[in-house]
Coordinates of C-alpha atoms and ligand atoms in Angstrom, one line a residue:
X17 CA -3.3 22.7 -10.7
X18 CA -0.2 21.4 -8.9
X19 CA 3.0 21.6 -11.0
X20 CA 4.5 18.3 -12.2
X21 CA 7.7 17.3 -10.4
X22 CA 10.2 14.7 -11.5
X23 CA 11.6 13.2 -8.4
X24 CA 14.5 11.3 -10.1
X25 CA 15.6 14.4 -12.0
X26 CA 15.8 16.5 -8.8
X27 CA 19.1 17.6 -7.2
X28 CA 18.1 16.2 -3.8
X29 CA 17.4 12.8 -5.4
X30 CA 21.1 12.3 -6.3
X31 CA 22.1 13.1 -2.7
X32 CA 19.5 10.8 -1.3
X33 CA 20.6 7.9 -3.5
X34 CA 24.1 8.3 -2.2
X35 CA 22.8 8.6 1.4
X36 CA 20.7 5.5 1.0
X37 CA 23.8 3.3 0.5
X38 CA 25.8 5.0 3.3
X39 CA 23.7 6.4 6.1
X40 CA 20.7 4.4 5.2
X41 CA 22.6 1.1 5.8
X42 CA 24.2 2.2 9.2
X43 CA 22.7 0.6 12.3
X44 CA 20.6 3.2 14.0
X45 CA 22.1 2.2 17.3
X46 CA 25.5 3.4 15.9
X47 CA 23.8 6.8 14.9
X48 CA 22.6 7.1 18.5
X49 CA 26.1 6.3 19.8
X50 CA 27.6 9.0 17.7
X51 CA 25.1 11.7 18.5
X52 CA 23.9 12.0 22.1
X53 CA 21.4 14.5 21.0
X54 CA 19.7 12.3 18.4
X55 CA 16.4 11.8 20.3
X56 CA 16.3 15.6 21.0
X57 CA 16.8 16.4 17.4
X58 CA 14.3 13.8 16.1
X59 CA 11.1 14.3 18.0
X60 CA 8.5 17.0 18.2
X61 CA 5.2 17.6 19.9
X62 CA 2.1 19.7 19.4
X63 CA -0.9 19.9 21.7
X64 CA -0.7 16.4 23.2
X65 CA 0.4 14.7 19.9
X66 CA 4.0 13.5 20.2
X67 CA 6.2 11.9 17.5
X68 CA 9.6 10.3 17.8
X69 CA 11.3 9.4 14.5
X70 CA 14.8 8.8 15.9
X71 CA 14.5 5.0 15.3
X72 CA 14.2 5.6 11.6
X73 CA 17.3 4.7 9.4
X74 CA 17.9 8.4 8.9
X75 CA 20.8 10.8 9.6
X76 CA 20.8 14.5 9.9
X77 CA 22.2 14.8 6.4
X78 CA 19.4 12.6 5.1
X79 CA 16.8 14.7 6.8
X80 CA 18.2 17.8 5.2
X81 CA 18.2 16.2 1.8
X82 CA 14.6 15.1 2.3
X83 CA 13.6 18.7 3.2
X84 CA 15.4 19.8 0.1
X85 CA 13.5 17.2 -2.0
X86 CA 10.2 18.5 -0.6
X87 CA 11.2 22.0 -1.3
X88 CA 12.1 21.1 -4.9
X89 CA 8.7 19.5 -5.2
X90 CA 7.2 22.9 -4.2
X91 CA 5.3 21.4 -1.3
X92 CA 4.7 24.7 0.3
X93 CA 3.2 26.1 -3.0
X94 CA 1.1 22.9 -3.1
X95 CA -0.1 23.4 0.5
X96 CA -1.2 27.0 -0.3
X97 CA -3.0 25.7 -3.4
X98 CA -4.7 23.0 -1.2
X99 CA -5.9 25.5 1.4
X100 CA -6.9 28.1 -1.2
X101 CA -9.4 25.8 -2.8
X102 CA -7.6 25.6 -6.1
X103 CA -8.8 22.7 -8.3
X104 CA -5.9 20.5 -7.4
X105 CA -8.0 17.4 -8.0
X106 CA -7.0 18.0 -11.6
X107 CA -8.6 14.9 -13.3
X108 CA -12.0 15.8 -11.9
X109 CA -11.6 19.6 -12.0
X110 CA -12.3 19.9 -8.3
X111 CA -11.0 21.6 -5.2
X112 CA -9.9 19.5 -2.2
X113 CA -11.2 21.3 0.8
X114 CA -12.2 18.8 3.5
X115 CA -10.3 21.1 5.9
X116 CA -13.2 23.6 5.5
X117 CA -15.5 21.0 7.1
X118 CA -13.6 21.5 10.4
X119 CA -13.1 25.2 10.1
X120 CA -14.0 27.9 12.6
X121 CA -16.2 30.8 11.7
X122 CA -14.0 33.5 10.4
X123 CA -11.5 31.0 8.8
X124 CA -10.9 31.6 5.1
X125 CA -12.1 28.9 2.7
X126 CA -13.1 29.8 -0.9
X127 CA -13.9 27.8 -4.0
X128 CA -14.0 29.8 -7.2
X129 CA -14.0 33.0 -5.2
X130 CA -17.1 31.8 -3.3
X131 CA -16.9 31.7 0.6
X132 CA -17.9 28.1 1.4
X133 CA -18.1 28.5 5.2
X134 CA -21.6 29.9 5.6
X135 CA -23.0 26.7 4.0
X136 CA -20.6 24.4 5.8
X137 CA -21.7 26.0 9.1
X138 CA -25.3 25.8 8.3
X139 CA -25.2 22.1 7.4
X140 CA -23.0 21.4 10.4
X141 CA -25.5 23.0 12.8
X142 CA -28.5 21.3 11.2
X143 CA -26.7 17.9 11.2
X144 CA -25.6 18.2 14.8
X145 CA -29.0 19.4 16.0
X146 CA -30.5 16.3 14.3
X147 CA -27.9 14.0 15.9
X148 CA -28.7 15.4 19.4
X149 CA -32.4 15.1 18.6
X150 CA -31.8 11.4 17.9
X151 CA -29.8 11.0 21.1
X152 CA -32.6 12.5 23.1
X153 CA -35.3 10.4 21.5
X154 CA -35.8 7.5 23.9
X155 CA -37.6 5.6 21.1
X156 CA -34.4 5.3 19.0
X157 CA -32.1 2.8 20.4
X158 CA -30.1 1.8 17.3
X159 CA -28.7 3.6 14.3
X160 CA -27.6 1.8 11.2
X161 CA -25.1 3.5 8.9
X162 CA -25.4 2.0 5.4
X163 CA -22.4 3.1 3.2
X164 CA -19.1 1.8 1.9
X165 CA -15.5 3.1 1.5
X166 CA -15.3 6.6 2.7
X167 CA -19.0 6.5 3.6
X168 CA -18.3 3.7 6.1
X169 CA -14.6 3.3 7.1
X170 CA -14.2 6.8 8.7
X171 CA -17.4 6.8 10.7
X172 CA -16.9 3.2 11.7
X173 CA -13.3 3.7 12.9
X174 CA -14.2 6.9 14.8
X175 CA -17.3 5.5 16.4
X176 CA -15.3 2.5 17.7
X177 CA -12.3 4.7 18.7
X178 CA -14.5 7.0 20.8
X179 CA -16.7 4.3 22.3
X180 CA -16.0 5.8 25.8
X181 CA -17.7 9.1 24.8
X182 CA -21.1 7.5 23.9
X183 CA -22.6 8.7 27.1
X184 CA -26.1 7.0 26.7
X185 CA -26.2 7.5 22.9
X186 CA -27.7 4.9 20.6
X187 CA -25.9 1.8 19.5
X188 CA -24.4 2.5 16.1
X189 CA -24.0 -0.3 13.5
X190 CA -22.4 -0.3 10.1
X191 CA -23.4 -2.2 7.0
X192 CA -21.1 -1.9 4.0
X193 CA -20.6 -5.2 2.1
X194 CA -22.9 -6.3 -0.7
X195 CA -22.7 -9.8 0.9
X196 CA -26.3 -10.0 2.3
X197 CA -25.0 -11.6 5.4
X198 CA -23.6 -8.3 6.5
X199 CA -27.0 -6.6 6.5
X200 CA -28.7 -9.7 7.8
X201 CA -26.4 -10.1 10.8
X202 CA -27.0 -6.4 11.7
X203 CA -30.7 -6.3 11.2
X204 CA -31.5 -9.6 12.9
X205 CA -30.8 -8.1 16.3
X206 CA -32.8 -4.9 15.7
X207 CA -36.4 -3.7 16.0
X208 CA -37.4 -1.4 13.1
X209 CA -39.6 0.6 15.5
X210 CA -36.6 1.8 17.5
X211 CA -34.1 2.0 14.6
X212 CA -32.8 4.9 12.5
X213 CA -31.2 4.0 9.2
X214 CA -28.8 6.5 7.6
X215 CA -28.0 5.9 4.0
X216 CA -24.6 7.5 3.3
X217 CA -23.4 7.7 -0.3
X218 CA -21.7 10.7 -1.9
X219 CA -23.1 9.7 -5.3
X220 CA -26.2 7.7 -4.1
X221 CA -25.5 5.3 -6.9
X222 CA -23.0 2.9 -5.4
X223 CA -24.1 -0.7 -6.0
X224 CA -23.4 -2.1 -2.6
X225 CA -25.0 0.8 -0.7
X226 CA -28.1 1.0 -2.8
X227 CA -28.6 -2.8 -2.6
X228 CA -28.3 -2.6 1.2
X229 CA -30.5 0.5 1.5
X230 CA -33.3 -1.0 -0.6
X231 CA -33.2 -4.2 1.4
X232 CA -33.2 -2.3 4.7
X233 CA -36.2 -0.3 3.4
X234 CA -38.1 -3.5 2.6
X235 CA -37.2 -4.9 6.1
X236 CA -38.6 -1.7 7.6
X237 CA -41.7 -1.4 5.4
X238 CA -42.7 -5.1 6.1
X239 CA -43.4 -4.4 9.8
X240 CA -43.8 -0.6 10.0
X241 CA -45.3 0.4 6.6
X242 CA -44.3 2.9 4.0
X243 CA -45.5 6.0 5.8
X244 CA -43.0 5.8 8.7
X245 CA -39.9 5.7 6.3
X246 CA -39.7 9.5 6.6
X247 CA -39.4 9.2 10.4
X248 CA -36.8 6.3 10.4
X249 CA -34.6 7.0 7.5
X250 CA -32.0 9.8 6.9
X251 CA -29.5 10.3 4.1
X252 CA -26.2 11.9 3.5
X253 CA -25.2 12.7 -0.1
X254 CA -24.2 15.2 -2.7
X255 CA -27.0 13.8 -4.9
X256 CA -30.0 15.3 -3.1
X257 CA -32.4 14.4 -5.8
X258 CA -31.7 10.7 -5.7
X259 CA -32.0 10.7 -1.9
X260 CA -35.4 12.4 -2.1
X261 CA -36.4 9.9 -4.8
X262 CA -35.5 7.1 -2.3
X263 CA -38.2 8.5 -0.1
X264 CA -36.3 10.3 2.6
X265 CA -37.8 13.4 4.1
X266 CA -36.0 16.6 2.8
X267 CA -35.3 17.7 6.3
X268 CA -33.3 14.5 6.9
X269 CA -31.2 14.7 3.8
X270 CA -27.8 16.3 4.6
X271 CA -25.8 17.5 1.6
X272 CA -22.2 18.3 1.0
X273 CA -20.1 19.5 -1.9
X274 CA -18.1 17.7 -4.5
X275 CA -14.9 19.3 -3.1
X276 CA -15.0 16.8 -0.2
X277 CA -13.6 13.5 -1.3
X278 CA -15.3 10.3 0.0
X279 CA -12.3 9.2 2.0
X280 CA -11.9 12.7 3.5
X281 CA -15.5 13.2 4.4
X282 CA -16.1 12.1 8.0
X283 CA -15.8 15.7 9.1
X284 CA -19.2 16.7 7.7
X285 CA -22.6 15.1 7.3
X286 CA -20.9 11.7 6.5
X287 CA -20.0 11.9 10.2
X288 CA -23.7 11.9 11.2
X289 CA -23.5 8.4 12.7
X290 CA -20.5 9.5 14.7
X291 CA -22.4 12.5 16.0
X292 CA -25.4 10.3 16.9
X293 CA -23.0 8.1 18.9
X294 CA -20.9 10.7 20.8
X295 CA -23.1 13.9 20.6
X296 CA -22.5 17.3 19.1
X297 CA -20.1 18.5 21.8
X298 CA -17.7 15.6 21.3
X299 CA -18.1 15.8 17.5
X300 CA -17.0 19.5 17.7
X301 CA -13.9 18.5 19.7
X302 CA -13.1 16.0 16.9
X303 CA -13.3 18.8 14.4
X304 CA -11.2 21.1 16.7
X305 CA -8.5 18.5 16.9
X306 CA -8.3 18.1 13.1
X307 CA -8.2 21.9 12.8
X308 CA -5.3 22.1 15.3
X309 CA -3.4 19.7 13.0
X310 CA -4.3 21.8 9.9
X311 CA -2.9 24.9 11.7
X312 CA 0.2 23.0 12.7
X313 CA 0.7 21.7 9.2
X314 CA 0.4 25.2 7.8
X315 CA 2.5 27.0 10.4
X316 CA 5.1 24.7 11.9
X317 CA 8.6 25.1 10.6
X318 CA 9.8 22.1 8.5
X319 CA 11.9 20.6 11.3
X320 CA 8.9 20.4 13.6
X321 CA 6.2 19.8 11.0
X322 CA 4.9 16.4 11.9
X323 CA 2.9 15.5 8.8
X324 CA 5.7 16.7 6.6
X325 CA 8.4 14.7 8.5
X326 CA 6.2 11.6 8.5
X327 CA 5.6 11.9 4.8
X328 CA 9.4 12.2 4.2
X329 CA 10.1 9.2 6.3
X330 CA 7.7 7.3 4.1
X331 CA 9.3 8.6 0.9
X332 CA 12.8 7.7 2.2
X333 CA 11.6 4.2 3.1
X334 CA 9.7 3.5 -0.2
X335 CA 11.9 5.2 -2.8
X336 CA 15.4 5.1 -1.3
X337 CA 15.5 2.0 1.0
X338 CA 13.1 0.0 -1.1
X339 CA 10.6 -1.0 1.6
X340 CA 7.3 -1.7 0.1
X341 CA 4.8 -1.5 2.9
X342 CA 3.9 0.7 5.8
X343 CA 2.7 -1.0 9.0
X344 CA 0.3 0.8 11.3
X345 CA 0.2 -0.6 14.8
X346 CA -2.2 1.2 17.2
X347 CA -1.6 0.1 20.8
X348 CA -5.2 0.8 21.5
X349 CA -8.0 -1.8 20.9
X350 CA -10.4 1.0 20.3
X351 CA -8.3 2.0 17.3
X352 CA -8.4 -1.5 15.8
X353 CA -10.2 -0.2 12.6
X354 CA -7.6 2.5 12.1
X355 CA -5.3 0.5 9.8
X356 CA -8.3 -0.4 7.6
X357 CA -9.4 3.3 7.6
X358 CA -5.9 4.3 6.6
X359 CA -5.8 1.7 3.9
X360 CA -8.4 3.5 2.0
X361 CA -7.2 7.0 2.9
X362 CA -3.7 6.3 1.8
X363 CA -3.9 3.5 -0.9
X364 CA -6.9 5.0 -2.7
X365 CA -5.0 8.3 -2.7
X366 CA -1.5 7.4 -3.5
X367 CA -1.8 4.0 -5.3
X368 CA -1.2 5.6 -8.7
X369 CA 1.3 5.2 -11.5
X370 CA 0.4 8.1 -13.8
X371 CA 2.1 11.5 -13.1
X372 CA 0.4 14.9 -13.0
X373 CA 1.9 15.4 -16.5
X374 CA -0.1 12.4 -17.8
X375 CA 3.1 10.2 -18.1
X376 CA 3.9 7.1 -16.2
X377 CA 6.0 7.9 -13.2
X378 CA 9.5 6.3 -13.1
X379 CA 9.7 5.9 -9.3
X380 CA 7.9 4.0 -6.6
X381 CA 4.6 5.5 -5.2
X382 CA 2.2 4.5 -2.4
X383 CA 3.3 1.8 0.0
X384 CA 1.0 -1.1 0.9
X385 CA -0.6 0.0 4.2
X386 CA -1.5 -2.7 6.7
X387 CA -1.6 -3.4 10.4
X388 CA -3.5 -4.5 13.4
X389 CA -4.0 -3.4 17.0
X390 CA -1.1 -4.3 19.4
X391 CA -0.7 -6.6 21.2
X392 CA -2.8 -8.9 18.9
X393 CA -0.4 -8.4 16.0
X394 CA 2.5 -9.5 18.2
X395 CA 1.1 -13.0 18.4
X396 CA 0.4 -13.1 14.7
X397 CA 2.7 -11.4 12.2
X398 CA 5.4 -9.7 14.3
X399 CA 7.6 -12.8 13.7
X400 CA 8.0 -11.6 10.1
X401 CA 8.5 -7.9 11.2
X402 CA 11.5 -9.0 13.4
X403 CA 13.0 -11.9 11.4
X404 CA 11.5 -11.9 7.9
X405 CA 13.6 -11.3 4.8
X406 CA 11.9 -8.0 3.9
X407 CA 11.8 -4.9 6.1
X408 CA 8.5 -3.2 6.9
X409 CA 8.7 0.2 8.6
X410 CA 6.1 0.6 11.4
X411 CA 4.2 3.5 12.9
X412 CA 3.4 2.6 16.5
X413 CA 0.6 4.6 18.0
X414 CA 0.3 4.6 21.8
X415 CA -1.9 6.5 24.1
X416 CA -0.7 7.8 27.5
X417 CA -4.0 7.8 29.4
X418 CA -5.7 4.5 30.1
X419 CA -8.6 3.7 27.8
X420 CA -10.3 1.4 30.2
X421 CA -10.9 1.1 33.9
X422 CA -8.2 -1.6 34.0
X423 CA -5.1 0.6 34.5
X424 CA -2.9 -2.4 35.1
X425 CA -3.7 -3.6 31.6
X426 CA -2.7 -0.2 30.2
X427 CA 0.8 -0.3 31.7
X428 CA 1.4 -3.7 30.2
X429 CA 0.1 -2.5 26.8
X430 CA 2.4 0.5 26.8
X431 CA 5.4 -1.6 28.0
X432 CA 4.8 -3.8 24.9
X433 CA 4.6 -0.9 22.6
X434 CA 7.9 0.6 23.8
X435 CA 9.5 -2.8 23.9
X436 CA 8.6 -3.6 20.3
X437 CA 10.1 -0.4 19.0
X438 CA 13.3 -1.1 20.9
X439 CA 13.4 -4.8 19.8
X440 CA 12.9 -3.8 16.1
X441 CA 15.9 -1.4 16.3
X442 CA 18.3 -3.1 18.6
X443 CA 17.7 -6.7 17.6
X444 CA 19.9 -9.4 19.2
X445 CA 23.3 -10.5 17.9
X446 CA 24.6 -14.0 17.5
X447 CA 27.2 -13.4 20.3
X448 CA 24.5 -12.3 22.7
X449 CA 22.2 -15.2 21.9
X450 CA 25.1 -17.7 22.3
X451 CA 26.4 -16.2 25.6
X452 CA 22.8 -16.2 27.0
X453 CA 22.4 -19.9 26.0
X454 CA 25.7 -20.7 27.6
X455 CA 24.7 -19.0 30.8
X456 CA 21.4 -20.9 30.9
X457 CA 23.3 -24.2 30.6
X458 CA 22.8 -25.2 27.0
X459 CA 25.1 -27.7 25.4
X460 CA 27.4 -26.5 22.6
X461 CA 25.6 -28.8 20.1
X462 CA 22.3 -27.2 21.0
X463 CA 23.8 -23.7 20.7
X464 CA 25.2 -24.6 17.3
X465 CA 21.9 -26.0 16.1
X466 CA 19.6 -23.3 17.4
X467 CA 21.4 -20.0 18.0
X468 CA 21.1 -18.7 14.5
X469 CA 17.3 -19.0 14.7
X470 CA 17.3 -16.8 17.7
X471 CA 19.2 -13.9 16.2
X472 CA 17.3 -10.6 15.4
X473 CA 19.3 -8.5 12.9
X474 CA 17.5 -5.3 14.2
X475 CA 17.8 -2.0 12.4
X476 CA 14.1 -2.2 11.5
X477 CA 12.7 1.3 11.4
X478 CA 9.8 2.6 13.4
X479 CA 8.2 6.0 14.2
X480 CA 6.5 6.2 17.6
X481 CA 3.5 8.4 18.1
X482 CA 2.0 9.1 21.5
X483 CA -1.3 10.7 22.1
X484 CA -2.1 12.2 25.5
X485 CA -5.5 10.6 25.4
X486 CA -7.7 8.8 22.9
X487 CA -10.2 11.6 23.1
X488 CA -12.1 13.3 20.3
X489 CA -9.5 16.1 19.9
X490 CA -6.5 13.8 19.7
X491 CA -8.3 11.4 17.4
X492 CA -9.1 14.4 15.1
X493 CA -5.4 15.4 15.2
X494 CA -4.3 11.8 14.3
X495 CA -6.6 11.5 11.3
X496 CA -5.7 15.0 10.0
X497 CA -2.0 14.2 10.5
X498 CA -2.2 11.2 8.2
X499 CA -4.4 13.1 5.7
X500 CA -1.6 15.7 5.3
X501 CA 1.1 13.1 5.2
X502 CA -0.8 11.6 2.2
X503 CA -1.0 15.0 0.6
X504 CA 2.8 15.7 0.9
X505 CA 3.7 12.3 -0.5
X506 CA 1.4 12.8 -3.4
X507 CA 3.1 16.1 -4.2
X508 CA 6.5 14.5 -4.2
X509 CA 5.4 11.5 -6.1
X510 CA 3.8 13.7 -8.7
X511 CA 0.5 11.9 -8.7
X512 CA -3.1 13.0 -8.4
X513 CA -3.9 12.0 -4.8
X514 CA -7.6 13.0 -4.9
X515 CA -9.1 10.9 -7.7
X516 CA -9.7 7.1 -7.7
X517 CA -10.0 6.0 -11.3
X518 CA -8.5 2.6 -10.3
X519 CA -11.7 1.5 -8.7
X520 CA -13.8 2.0 -11.8
X521 CA -12.9 -0.9 -14.1
X522 CA -13.9 -3.6 -11.6
X523 CA -17.3 -1.8 -10.9
X524 CA -18.0 -1.7 -14.7
X525 CA -17.1 -5.4 -15.2
X526 CA -19.2 -6.5 -12.2
X527 CA -22.2 -4.7 -13.6
X528 CA -21.6 -6.3 -17.0
X529 CA -21.3 -9.8 -15.6
X530 CA -24.4 -9.3 -13.5
X531 CA -26.4 -8.3 -16.6
X532 CA -25.0 -11.3 -18.5
X533 CA -26.1 -13.6 -15.7
X534 CA -29.5 -12.1 -15.9
X535 CA -29.8 -13.0 -19.6
X536 CA -27.9 -10.4 -21.6
X537 CA -25.7 -11.8 -24.3
X538 CA -22.3 -12.9 -23.0
X539 CA -19.7 -10.4 -24.1
X540 CA -16.0 -10.7 -24.6
X541 CA -14.2 -12.4 -21.6
X542 CA -11.0 -14.3 -21.3
X543 CA -11.3 -18.1 -21.0
X544 CA -10.7 -18.2 -17.2
X545 CA -13.4 -15.6 -16.6
X546 CA -15.8 -17.4 -18.8
X547 CA -15.1 -20.7 -17.0
X548 CA -15.6 -19.1 -13.6
X549 CA -18.9 -17.5 -14.7
X550 CA -20.1 -20.9 -15.9
X551 CA -18.9 -22.7 -12.7
X552 CA -20.6 -20.2 -10.4
X553 CA -23.9 -19.7 -12.2
X554 CA -24.1 -22.8 -14.5
Ligands
F6P612 O1 -14.4 2.8 -3.8 C1 -14.6 3.9 -4.6 C2 -15.5 4.9 -3.9 O2 -15.8 5.9 -4.9 C3 -14.8 5.6 -2.7 O3 -13.9 6.6 -3.1 C4 -15.9 6.1 -1.9 O4 -15.6 6.4 -0.6 C5 -16.8 4.9 -2.0 O5 -16.6 4.4 -3.4 C6 -18.3 5.1 -1.8 O6 -18.9 6.0 -2.6 P1 -20.2 6.7 -2.3 O7 -20.1 7.5 -1.1 O8 -20.5 7.6 -3.5 O9 -21.3 5.6 -2.2

């Protein structure tokens, strides 16, 4: 169990509060002017993954105080507990060992004294062999992944991000929503005779997934008959019995352990649709990249430890500067589902208000995560990022190598990424706006009327991440980087990052309302809910 930590009672907290009203308010441009080494001191790189945090509203003193905060929160002890397989998911009494899913043979991962790697390796090999079998089967053209949350967002995001690595693999589709139009819109273009359906559900009880899986089964049986289900359906679950009961051939049910959380599960059998898309070799590179980040996270000194530093920037922004959201801006169309993926990974992990001691925390916790691929976002919400009344720190993710054959596009894309970070920090003063208007021949009356609207106050923080390429390895690194950032933040915020009780109440009430609509006696609801139930169902 991770020790409770009371952020606001820590020594570092007092220093950080003072620093927030001094260094935290200084223009970053001024900090650059004072320290010609600032960029040198505030960037680091590991294996084709580069991060520049020099445009954050942070001074050297602030960084030291943040490292001190992390140390008071015993983050290193927590990291050891995480990698040792201790039951740090304390409310469910489970270890948190998704890193084992990307381990090498010979690495050390134990749960309750039991070496988990032999089983991980065995399932990995069986699952990858099956994926390659599907890729080699000319009769299978389409794969449909039916799952939701962690059983959908990770595989969907990775499959999209690595579209260039498909190399003749089947088309992979994703169905998650219990809105039937999601399933319908995917199935209407498909031929059951050339389709493999993978039902992915850790529990195999999730309402949305089971509704979609049963409807997909009916669609299949109508034209192909019951007997071919075993050929055209596979499942991924910790609930092997339920998957077998659904009618899936035992050889095509891929299990995993409860120490892999849903939102951290793409590294194992939940990644089957990814492996079908990109093949076993590329899937192994994805795992290799994540493992590289695991090793970096465990071994890099604090001042170069990328997930640690990123986590601390987030704590600084949220707790000390009062910024409520974290924007994720991938300058890569292939990463356009990355913000949505990270919403679950981060907000389901750190959107909590009860501390590890069972008491309500007295500080801010998880930021709202949102974003969109650049440059699309620039023509939508960047207006608010540059001139809105609230400040939203951004992570810009750029990729050095071109991701398409249109290299001219790539140059433009990267120029936009770099320009946005500069614009957010430097802004544009009233004097500059006015003198530019004068030079362009504007009348004084026009200058007086319009110039204030053209001012950018600047000093809006960003972190800039550059991947050498959007290849399986660098993508693995990127995902593991954010996983470890989330872990460190949870340590410092004193919350239980690996449960998700907050999603339960809505599920229970939806089941109850559904039963009431089907004839059960109407229970206790507030007047608005009763009126809505009546309005919708009569
Ligand atoms: O939304 C809650 C949740 O439990 C997620 O944590 C999980 O990823 C998702 O539902 C799907 O669960 P399952 O894989 O068990 O169907």
